[in-house]
Amino acid sequence: MRTFDLIECAEFLKVDRNTAMKLAGTGELPGAKIGRAWVFLEDDVVAFLRKKTQEQSLARLQGAHEPETDDRVARAIARQIETPDRRRPGRRARPLPVLPGLGDAILSA
């Protein structure tokens, strides 16, 4: 049976080391802290990944979404719309630079 340290586990799950440590610390990712080091069994990490995959796939199939994410995005958009223009009155935005044309090179490709 193969074991992973924290960095190997994080690489296997394709997450940052801090994320793996947080998951292990909360008990969501099964592992043991031996001395100062975290140790994970490969079978437990694979089972964790399979469980997460099934949960998220089922949620997508049922059309579930994260309302707090939707609310956060809506608030951010509203905040950008409501923010007053910080330019001095009477000033206009600079025109966009004109890029050199490629001529007919794009049309013939």
N, CA, C and O atoms as a GROMACS GRO file, in nm:
protein
  436
    1MET      N    1   0.085  -0.118   0.000
    1MET     CA    2   0.000   0.000   0.000
    1MET      C    3   0.090   0.124   0.000
    1MET      O    4   0.180   0.137   0.082
    2ARG      N    5   0.063   0.214  -0.092
    2ARG     CA    6   0.144   0.333  -0.110
    2ARG      C    7   0.094   0.446  -0.019
    2ARG      O    8  -0.025   0.457   0.007
    3THR      N    9   0.186   0.528   0.027
    3THR     CA   10   0.150   0.644   0.108
    3THR      C   11   0.198   0.771   0.037
    3THR      O   12   0.294   0.768  -0.041
    4PHE      N   13   0.130   0.881   0.067
    4PHE     CA   14   0.167   1.012   0.015
    4PHE      C   15   0.202   1.103   0.131
    4PHE      O   16   0.142   1.092   0.239
    5ASP      N   17   0.298   1.191   0.110
    5ASP     CA   18   0.315   1.301   0.205
    5ASP      C   19   0.223   1.414   0.158
    5ASP      O   20   0.151   1.398   0.060
    6LEU      N   21   0.226   1.525   0.227
    6LEU     CA   22   0.133   1.634   0.196
    6LEU      C   23   0.154   1.688   0.054
    6LEU      O   24   0.056   1.714  -0.017
    7ILE      N   25   0.277   1.705   0.014
    7ILE     CA   26   0.305   1.760  -0.119
    7ILE      C   27   0.264   1.661  -0.228
    7ILE      O   28   0.206   1.702  -0.329
    8GLU      N   29   0.292   1.533  -0.210
    8GLU     CA   30   0.252   1.433  -0.308
    8GLU      C   31   0.100   1.424  -0.319
    8GLU      O   32   0.045   1.410  -0.428
    9CYS      N   33   0.034   1.433  -0.204
    9CYS     CA   34  -0.112   1.428  -0.203
    9CYS      C   35  -0.170   1.549  -0.278
    9CYS      O   36  -0.263   1.536  -0.358
   10ALA      N   37  -0.114   1.667  -0.252
   10ALA     CA   38  -0.159   1.788  -0.320
   10ALA      C   39  -0.136   1.777  -0.471
   10ALA      O   40  -0.222   1.817  -0.549
   11GLU      N   41  -0.022   1.724  -0.511
   11GLU     CA   42   0.006   1.707  -0.654
   11GLU      C   43  -0.091   1.606  -0.716
   11GLU      O   44  -0.137   1.627  -0.828
   12PHE      N   45  -0.121   1.499  -0.644
   12PHE     CA   46  -0.214   1.399  -0.695
   12PHE      C   47  -0.353   1.459  -0.716
   12PHE      O   48  -0.419   1.431  -0.816
   13LEU      N   49  -0.397   1.542  -0.621
   13LEU     CA   50  -0.528   1.606  -0.630
   13LEU      C   51  -0.527   1.730  -0.718
   13LEU      O   52  -0.633   1.787  -0.745
   14LYS      N   53  -0.410   1.774  -0.762
   14LYS     CA   54  -0.396   1.894  -0.845
   14LYS      C   55  -0.444   2.019  -0.772
   14LYS      O   56  -0.512   2.104  -0.830
   15VAL      N   57  -0.408   2.029  -0.644
   15VAL     CA   58  -0.443   2.146  -0.564
   15VAL      C   59  -0.316   2.200  -0.498
   15VAL      O   60  -0.212   2.135  -0.500
   16ASP      N   61  -0.328   2.318  -0.441
   16ASP     CA   62  -0.217   2.378  -0.368
   16ASP      C   63  -0.195   2.303  -0.238
   16ASP      O   64  -0.287   2.242  -0.184
   17ARG      N   65  -0.072   2.309  -0.187
   17ARG     CA   66  -0.038   2.241  -0.062
   17ARG      C   67  -0.125   2.291   0.053
   17ARG      O   68  -0.165   2.212   0.138
   18ASN      N   69  -0.153   2.421   0.056
   18ASN     CA   70  -0.236   2.478   0.164
   18ASN      C   71  -0.378   2.424   0.159
   18ASN      O   72  -0.441   2.403   0.263
   19THR      N   73  -0.430   2.402   0.039
   19THR     CA   74  -0.565   2.347   0.025
   19THR      C   75  -0.569   2.205   0.078
   19THR      O   76  -0.662   2.168   0.149
   20ALA      N   77  -0.468   2.125   0.044
   20ALA     CA   78  -0.461   1.987   0.095
   20ALA      C   79  -0.449   1.986   0.248
   20ALA      O   80  -0.510   1.903   0.315
   21MET      N   81  -0.370   2.078   0.301
   21MET     CA   82  -0.354   2.085   0.447
   21MET      C   83  -0.484   2.125   0.514
   21MET      O   84  -0.518   2.073   0.620
   22LYS      N   85  -0.558   2.217   0.452
   22LYS     CA   86  -0.688   2.260   0.507
   22LYS      C   87  -0.787   2.143   0.505
   22LYS      O   88  -0.857   2.120   0.604
   23LEU      N   89  -0.792   2.070   0.393
   23LEU     CA   90  -0.883   1.955   0.384
   23LEU      C   91  -0.847   1.848   0.486
   23LEU      O   92  -0.935   1.788   0.546
   24ALA      N   93  -0.719   1.825   0.506
   24ALA     CA   94  -0.676   1.725   0.604
   24ALA      C   95  -0.704   1.773   0.747
   24ALA      O   96  -0.746   1.695   0.832
   25GLY      N   97  -0.680   1.902   0.771
   25GLY     CA   98  -0.702   1.957   0.905
   25GLY      C   99  -0.847   1.954   0.948
   25GLY      O  100  -0.876   1.936   1.066
   26THR      N  101  -0.939   1.972   0.853
   26THR     CA  102  -1.081   1.968   0.885
   26THR      C  103  -1.136   1.826   0.890
   26THR      O  104  -1.249   1.803   0.934
   27GLY      N  105  -1.055   1.729   0.845
   27GLY     CA  106  -1.098   1.590   0.848
   27GLY      C  107  -1.172   1.547   0.722
   27GLY      O  108  -1.214   1.432   0.712
   28GLU      N  109  -1.188   1.637   0.627
   28GLU     CA  110  -1.256   1.602   0.504
   28GLU      C  111  -1.172   1.506   0.420
   28GLU      O  112  -1.225   1.415   0.357
   29LEU      N  113  -1.042   1.527   0.420
   29LEU     CA  114  -0.948   1.438   0.351
   29LEU      C  115  -0.884   1.349   0.457
   29LEU      O  116  -0.813   1.398   0.544
   30PRO      N  117  -0.908   1.217   0.450
   30PRO     CA  118  -0.854   1.129   0.554
   30PRO      C  119  -0.702   1.122   0.548
   30PRO      O  120  -0.642   1.096   0.444
   31GLY      N  121  -0.642   1.145   0.663
   31GLY     CA  122  -0.497   1.140   0.674
   31GLY      C  123  -0.458   1.142   0.820
   31GLY      O  124  -0.541   1.167   0.908
   32ALA      N  125  -0.332   1.114   0.846
   32ALA     CA  126  -0.284   1.113   0.984
   32ALA      C  127  -0.162   1.204   0.994
   32ALA      O  128  -0.079   1.210   0.904
   33LYS      N  129  -0.155   1.274   1.106
   33LYS     CA  130  -0.038   1.358   1.129
   33LYS      C  131   0.056   1.280   1.220
   33LYS      O  132   0.027   1.258   1.338
   34ILE      N  133   0.168   1.238   1.164
   34ILE     CA  134   0.269   1.162   1.238
   34ILE      C  135   0.384   1.257   1.266
   34ILE      O  136   0.459   1.293   1.175
   35GLY      N  137   0.398   1.297   1.391
   35GLY     CA  138   0.497   1.398   1.424
   35GLY      C  139   0.456   1.529   1.361
   35GLY      O  140   0.348   1.581   1.390
   36ARG      N  141   0.540   1.583   1.275
   36ARG     CA  142   0.509   1.707   1.205
   36ARG      C  143   0.457   1.685   1.064
   36ARG      O  144   0.416   1.780   0.996
   37ALA      N  145   0.459   1.561   1.019
   37ALA     CA  146   0.426   1.532   0.879
   37ALA      C  147   0.288   1.470   0.865
   37ALA      O  148   0.245   1.390   0.949
   38TRP      N  149   0.220   1.507   0.758
   38TRP     CA  150   0.094   1.444   0.723
   38TRP      C  151   0.124   1.323   0.635
   38TRP      O  152   0.211   1.328   0.549
   39VAL      N  153   0.048   1.214   0.660
   39VAL     CA  154   0.063   1.092   0.581
   39VAL      C  155  -0.076   1.051   0.533
   39VAL      O  156  -0.171   1.047   0.611
   40PHE      N  157  -0.086   1.021   0.404
   40PHE     CA  158  -0.213   0.983   0.344
   40PHE      C  159  -0.197   0.849   0.273
   40PHE      O  160  -0.096   0.826   0.206
   41LEU      N  161  -0.295   0.762   0.288
   41LEU     CA  162  -0.296   0.637   0.213
   41LEU      C  163  -0.352   0.664   0.074
   41LEU      O  164  -0.451   0.736   0.058
   42GLU      N  165  -0.289   0.606  -0.026
   42GLU     CA  166  -0.332   0.629  -0.164
   42GLU      C  167  -0.478   0.590  -0.184
   42GLU      O  168  -0.553   0.660  -0.252
   43ASP      N  169  -0.519   0.478  -0.124
   43ASP     CA  170  -0.658   0.433  -0.138
   43ASP      C  171  -0.757   0.535  -0.081
   43ASP      O  172  -0.863   0.558  -0.140
   44ASP      N  173  -0.721   0.597   0.032
   44ASP     CA  174  -0.810   0.697   0.094
   44ASP      C  175  -0.820   0.823   0.007
   44ASP      O  176  -0.927   0.881  -0.005
   45VAL      N  177  -0.709   0.864  -0.053
   45VAL     CA  178  -0.709   0.983  -0.138
   45VAL      C  179  -0.793   0.957  -0.264
   45VAL      O  180  -0.868   1.045  -0.308
   46VAL      N  181  -0.779   0.838  -0.321
   46VAL     CA  182  -0.857   0.803  -0.440
   46VAL      C  183  -1.006   0.797  -0.404
   46VAL      O  184  -1.090   0.843  -0.480
   47ALA      N  185  -1.038   0.739  -0.287
   47ALA     CA  186  -1.178   0.732  -0.243
   47ALA      C  187  -1.235   0.873  -0.222
   47ALA      O  188  -1.350   0.899  -0.257
   48PHE      N  189  -1.155   0.963  -0.164
   48PHE     CA  190  -1.197   1.102  -0.144
   48PHE      C  191  -1.227   1.168  -0.278
   48PHE      O  192  -1.329   1.235  -0.294
   49LEU      N  193  -1.138   1.148  -0.375
   49LEU     CA  194  -1.155   1.209  -0.507
   49LEU      C  195  -1.279   1.151  -0.578
   49LEU      O  196  -1.353   1.224  -0.642
   50ARG      N  197  -1.300   1.021  -0.565
   50ARG     CA  198  -1.419   0.959  -0.627
   50ARG      C  199  -1.547   1.014  -0.564
   50ARG      O  200  -1.644   1.041  -0.634
   51LYS      N  201  -1.546   1.029  -0.431
   51LYS     CA  202  -1.664   1.081  -0.361
   51LYS      C  203  -1.694   1.223  -0.407
   51LYS      O  204  -1.810   1.255  -0.434
   52LYS      N  205  -1.593   1.308  -0.416
   52LYS     CA  206  -1.611   1.446  -0.460
   52LYS      C  207  -1.661   1.450  -0.605
   52LYS      O  208  -1.748   1.530  -0.639
   53THR      N  209  -1.606   1.364  -0.689
   53THR     CA  210  -1.647   1.359  -0.829
   53THR      C  211  -1.794   1.322  -0.841
   53THR      O  212  -1.868   1.383  -0.918
   54GLN      N  213  -1.837   1.221  -0.765
   54GLN     CA  214  -1.976   1.179  -0.769
   54GLN      C  215  -2.069   1.288  -0.718
   54GLN      O  216  -2.174   1.313  -0.777
   55GLU      N  217  -2.032   1.353  -0.607
   55GLU     CA  218  -2.116   1.460  -0.550
   55GLU      C  219  -2.132   1.574  -0.650
   55GLU      O  220  -2.244   1.622  -0.672
   56GLN      N  221  -2.023   1.618  -0.709
   56GLN     CA  222  -2.029   1.732  -0.800
   56GLN      C  223  -2.099   1.696  -0.931
   56GLN      O  224  -2.171   1.778  -0.987
   57SER      N  225  -2.079   1.575  -0.979
   57SER     CA  226  -2.148   1.531  -1.101
   57SER      C  227  -2.298   1.525  -1.078
   57SER      O  228  -2.376   1.569  -1.163
   58LEU      N  229  -2.339   1.472  -0.964
   58LEU     CA  230  -2.481   1.463  -0.932
   58LEU      C  231  -2.542   1.603  -0.920
   58LEU      O  232  -2.653   1.627  -0.967
   59ALA      N  233  -2.469   1.695  -0.856
   59ALA     CA  234  -2.518   1.832  -0.841
   59ALA      C  235  -2.535   1.898  -0.978
   59ALA      O  236  -2.632   1.970  -1.001
   60ARG      N  237  -2.440   1.874  -1.069
   60ARG     CA  238  -2.452   1.933  -1.203
   60ARG      C  239  -2.570   1.873  -1.279
   60ARG      O  240  -2.641   1.945  -1.350
   61LEU      N  241  -2.591   1.741  -1.265
   61LEU     CA  242  -2.702   1.677  -1.333
   61LEU      C  243  -2.836   1.726  -1.282
   61LEU      O  244  -2.933   1.735  -1.358
   62GLN      N  245  -2.843   1.759  -1.153
   62GLN     CA  246  -2.968   1.807  -1.094
   62GLN      C  247  -2.985   1.957  -1.113
   62GLN      O  248  -3.086   2.013  -1.071
   63GLY      N  249  -2.890   2.020  -1.176
   63GLY     CA  250  -2.901   2.164  -1.203
   63GLY      C  251  -2.875   2.250  -1.082
   63GLY      O  252  -2.914   2.366  -1.078
   64ALA      N  253  -2.809   2.194  -0.983
   64ALA     CA  254  -2.780   2.272  -0.862
   64ALA      C  255  -2.671   2.375  -0.894
   64ALA      O  256  -2.584   2.351  -0.979
   65HIS      N  257  -2.678   2.486  -0.827
   65HIS     CA  258  -2.577   2.588  -0.841
   65HIS      C  259  -2.547   2.645  -0.703
   65HIS      O  260  -2.617   2.616  -0.606
   66GLU      N  261  -2.443   2.723  -0.696
   66GLU     CA  262  -2.404   2.783  -0.569
   66GLU      C  263  -2.461   2.924  -0.563
   66GLU      O  264  -2.407   3.015  -0.625
   67PRO      N  265  -2.570   2.943  -0.488
   67PRO     CA  266  -2.633   3.076  -0.487
   67PRO      C  267  -2.544   3.184  -0.429
   67PRO      O  268  -2.553   3.299  -0.470
   68GLU      N  269  -2.456   3.149  -0.335
   68GLU     CA  270  -2.370   3.253  -0.278
   68GLU      C  271  -2.274   3.305  -0.384
   68GLU      O  272  -2.237   3.423  -0.381
   69THR      N  273  -2.232   3.219  -0.478
   69THR     CA  274  -2.145   3.265  -0.586
   69THR      C  275  -2.223   3.357  -0.678
   69THR      O  276  -2.172   3.462  -0.719
   70ASP      N  277  -2.346   3.319  -0.711
   70ASP     CA  278  -2.429   3.403  -0.796
   70ASP      C  279  -2.454   3.539  -0.732
   70ASP      O  280  -2.446   3.642  -0.799
   71ASP      N  281  -2.483   3.539  -0.602
   71ASP     CA  282  -2.506   3.665  -0.531
   71ASP      C  283  -2.381   3.751  -0.529
   71ASP      O  284  -2.388   3.873  -0.546
   72ARG      N  285  -2.265   3.689  -0.508
   72ARG     CA  286  -2.140   3.762  -0.502
   72ARG      C  287  -2.110   3.827  -0.637
   72ARG      O  288  -2.067   3.942  -0.642
   73VAL      N  289  -2.133   3.754  -0.744
   73VAL     CA  290  -2.110   3.809  -0.878
   73VAL      C  291  -2.207   3.924  -0.905
   73VAL      O  292  -2.167   4.027  -0.959
   74ALA      N  293  -2.334   3.906  -0.868
   74ALA     CA  294  -2.434   4.012  -0.890
   74ALA      C  295  -2.397   4.138  -0.811
   74ALA      O  296  -2.412   4.249  -0.863
   75ARG      N  297  -2.351   4.122  -0.688
   75ARG     CA  298  -2.310   4.238  -0.608
   75ARG      C  299  -2.190   4.309  -0.670
   75ARG      O  300  -2.183   4.432  -0.670
   76ALA      N  301  -2.094   4.231  -0.722
   76ALA     CA  302  -1.975   4.291  -0.783
   76ALA      C  303  -2.013   4.370  -0.907
   76ALA      O  304  -1.960   4.478  -0.930
   77ILE      N  305  -2.104   4.316  -0.988
   77ILE     CA  306  -2.148   4.386  -1.108
   77ILE      C  307  -2.222   4.514  -1.071
   77ILE      O  308  -2.199   4.620  -1.131
   78ALA      N  309  -2.310   4.505  -0.972
   78ALA     CA  310  -2.386   4.624  -0.929
   78ALA      C  311  -2.292   4.731  -0.875
   78ALA      O  312  -2.311   4.850  -0.899
   79ARG      N  313  -2.189   4.688  -0.801
   79ARG     CA  314  -2.093   4.784  -0.744
   79ARG      C  315  -2.018   4.854  -0.856
   79ARG      O  316  -1.992   4.974  -0.846
   80GLN      N  317  -1.982   4.783  -0.963
   80GLN     CA  318  -1.911   4.846  -1.073
   80GLN      C  319  -2.000   4.944  -1.148
   80GLN      O  320  -1.954   5.050  -1.192
   81ILE      N  321  -2.127   4.909  -1.162
   81ILE     CA  322  -2.220   4.997  -1.233
   81ILE      C  323  -2.247   5.122  -1.152
   81ILE      O  324  -2.258   5.232  -1.208
   82GLU      N  325  -2.259   5.108  -1.020
   82GLU     CA  326  -2.294   5.220  -0.934
   82GLU      C  327  -2.175   5.310  -0.902
   82GLU      O  328  -2.195   5.423  -0.856
   83THR      N  329  -2.053   5.265  -0.924
   83THR     CA  330  -1.936   5.344  -0.892
   83THR      C  331  -1.929   5.464  -0.986
   83THR      O  332  -1.932   5.448  -1.108
   84PRO      N  333  -1.921   5.584  -0.929
   84PRO     CA  334  -1.917   5.703  -1.016
   84PRO      C  335  -1.786   5.709  -1.094
   84PRO      O  336  -1.685   5.653  -1.053
   85ASP      N  337  -1.791   5.778  -1.206
   85ASP     CA  338  -1.674   5.796  -1.290
   85ASP      C  339  -1.577   5.888  -1.218
   85ASP      O  340  -1.615   5.997  -1.176
   86ARG      N  341  -1.454   5.844  -1.202
   86ARG     CA  342  -1.357   5.921  -1.125
   86ARG      C  343  -1.281   6.023  -1.208
   86ARG      O  344  -1.198   6.097  -1.156
   87ARG      N  345  -1.308   6.028  -1.336
   87ARG     CA  346  -1.241   6.128  -1.420
   87ARG      C  347  -1.297   6.266  -1.388
   87ARG      O  348  -1.412   6.280  -1.347
   88ARG      N  349  -1.215   6.365  -1.407
   88ARG     CA  350  -1.261   6.502  -1.385
   88ARG      C  351  -1.370   6.536  -1.485
   88ARG      O  352  -1.368   6.487  -1.598
   89PRO      N  353  -1.464   6.618  -1.445
   89PRO     CA  354  -1.571   6.656  -1.538
   89PRO      C  355  -1.513   6.721  -1.663
   89PRO      O  356  -1.418   6.799  -1.655
   90GLY      N  357  -1.570   6.689  -1.777
   90GLY     CA  358  -1.526   6.747  -1.902
   90GLY      C  359  -1.415   6.668  -1.970
   90GLY      O  360  -1.381   6.696  -2.085
   91ARG      N  361  -1.357   6.571  -1.899
   91ARG     CA  362  -1.251   6.491  -1.961
   91ARG      C  363  -1.311   6.371  -2.030
   91ARG      O  364  -1.407   6.311  -1.981
   92ARG      N  365  -1.255   6.338  -2.140
   92ARG     CA  366  -1.302   6.221  -2.214
   92ARG      C  367  -1.197   6.112  -2.207
   92ARG      O  368  -1.079   6.138  -2.184
   93ALA      N  369  -1.240   5.992  -2.228
   93ALA     CA  370  -1.146   5.880  -2.231
   93ALA      C  371  -1.059   5.892  -2.354
   93ALA      O  372  -1.102   5.943  -2.457
   94ARG      N  373  -0.936   5.846  -2.343
   94ARG     CA  374  -0.846   5.848  -2.457
   94ARG      C  375  -0.895   5.752  -2.564
   94ARG      O  376  -0.950   5.647  -2.533
   95PRO      N  377  -0.876   5.787  -2.689
   95PRO     CA  378  -0.918   5.694  -2.794
   95PRO      C  379  -0.824   5.573  -2.795
   95PRO      O  380  -0.707   5.582  -2.759
   96LEU      N  381  -0.878   5.461  -2.838
   96LEU     CA  382  -0.797   5.341  -2.846
   96LEU      C  383  -0.693   5.356  -2.956
   96LEU      O  384  -0.720   5.419  -3.058
   97PRO      N  385  -0.575   5.298  -2.936
   97PRO     CA  386  -0.472   5.310  -3.040
   97PRO      C  387  -0.512   5.231  -3.164
   97PRO      O  388  -0.581   5.129  -3.156
   98VAL      N  389  -0.469   5.280  -3.277
   98VAL     CA  390  -0.496   5.213  -3.404
   98VAL      C  391  -0.381   5.118  -3.431
   98VAL      O  392  -0.265   5.160  -3.440
   99LEU      N  393  -0.411   4.991  -3.443
   99LEU     CA  394  -0.307   4.892  -3.469
   99LEU      C  395  -0.281   4.885  -3.619
   99LEU      O  396  -0.372   4.903  -3.699
  100PRO      N  397  -0.156   4.858  -3.656
  100PRO     CA  398  -0.128   4.847  -3.799
  100PRO      C  399  -0.205   4.731  -3.859
  100PRO      O  400  -0.212   4.623  -3.801
  101GLY      N  401  -0.261   4.753  -3.973
  101GLY     CA  402  -0.340   4.649  -4.039
  101GLY      C  403  -0.252   4.543  -4.102
  101GLY      O  404  -0.138   4.569  -4.138
  102LEU      N  405  -0.307   4.425  -4.113
  102LEU     CA  406  -0.234   4.316  -4.178
  102LEU      C  407  -0.272   4.304  -4.325
  102LEU      O  408  -0.221   4.218  -4.396
  103GLY      N  409  -0.359   4.388  -4.369
  103GLY     CA  410  -0.397   4.388  -4.509
  103GLY      C  411  -0.477   4.264  -4.544
  103GLY      O  412  -0.564   4.221  -4.469
  104ASP      N  413  -0.446   4.208  -4.660
  104ASP     CA  414  -0.522   4.094  -4.710
  104ASP      C  415  -0.466   3.963  -4.656
  104ASP      O  416  -0.516   3.857  -4.694
  105ALA      N  417  -0.367   3.965  -4.570
  105ALA     CA  418  -0.306   3.842  -4.519
  105ALA      C  419  -0.408   3.759  -4.442
  105ALA      O  420  -0.407   3.636  -4.449
  106ILE      N  421  -0.496   3.824  -4.368
  106ILE     CA  422  -0.596   3.752  -4.288
  106ILE      C  423  -0.704   3.695  -4.379
  106ILE      O  424  -0.751   3.583  -4.358
  107LEU      N  425  -0.743   3.771  -4.479
  107LEU     CA  426  -0.850   3.726  -4.568
  107LEU      C  427  -0.808   3.607  -4.652
  107LEU      O  428  -0.891   3.522  -4.683
  108SER      N  429  -0.680   3.600  -4.690
  108SER     CA  430  -0.637   3.490  -4.776
  108SER      C  431  -0.605   3.365  -4.696
  108SER      O  432  -0.590   3.258  -4.756
  109ALA      N  433  -0.594   3.373  -4.565
  109ALA     CA  434  -0.558   3.257  -4.483
  109ALA      C  435  -0.674   3.164  -4.457
  109ALA      O  436  -0.658   3.063  -4.390
   0.00000   0.00000   0.00000
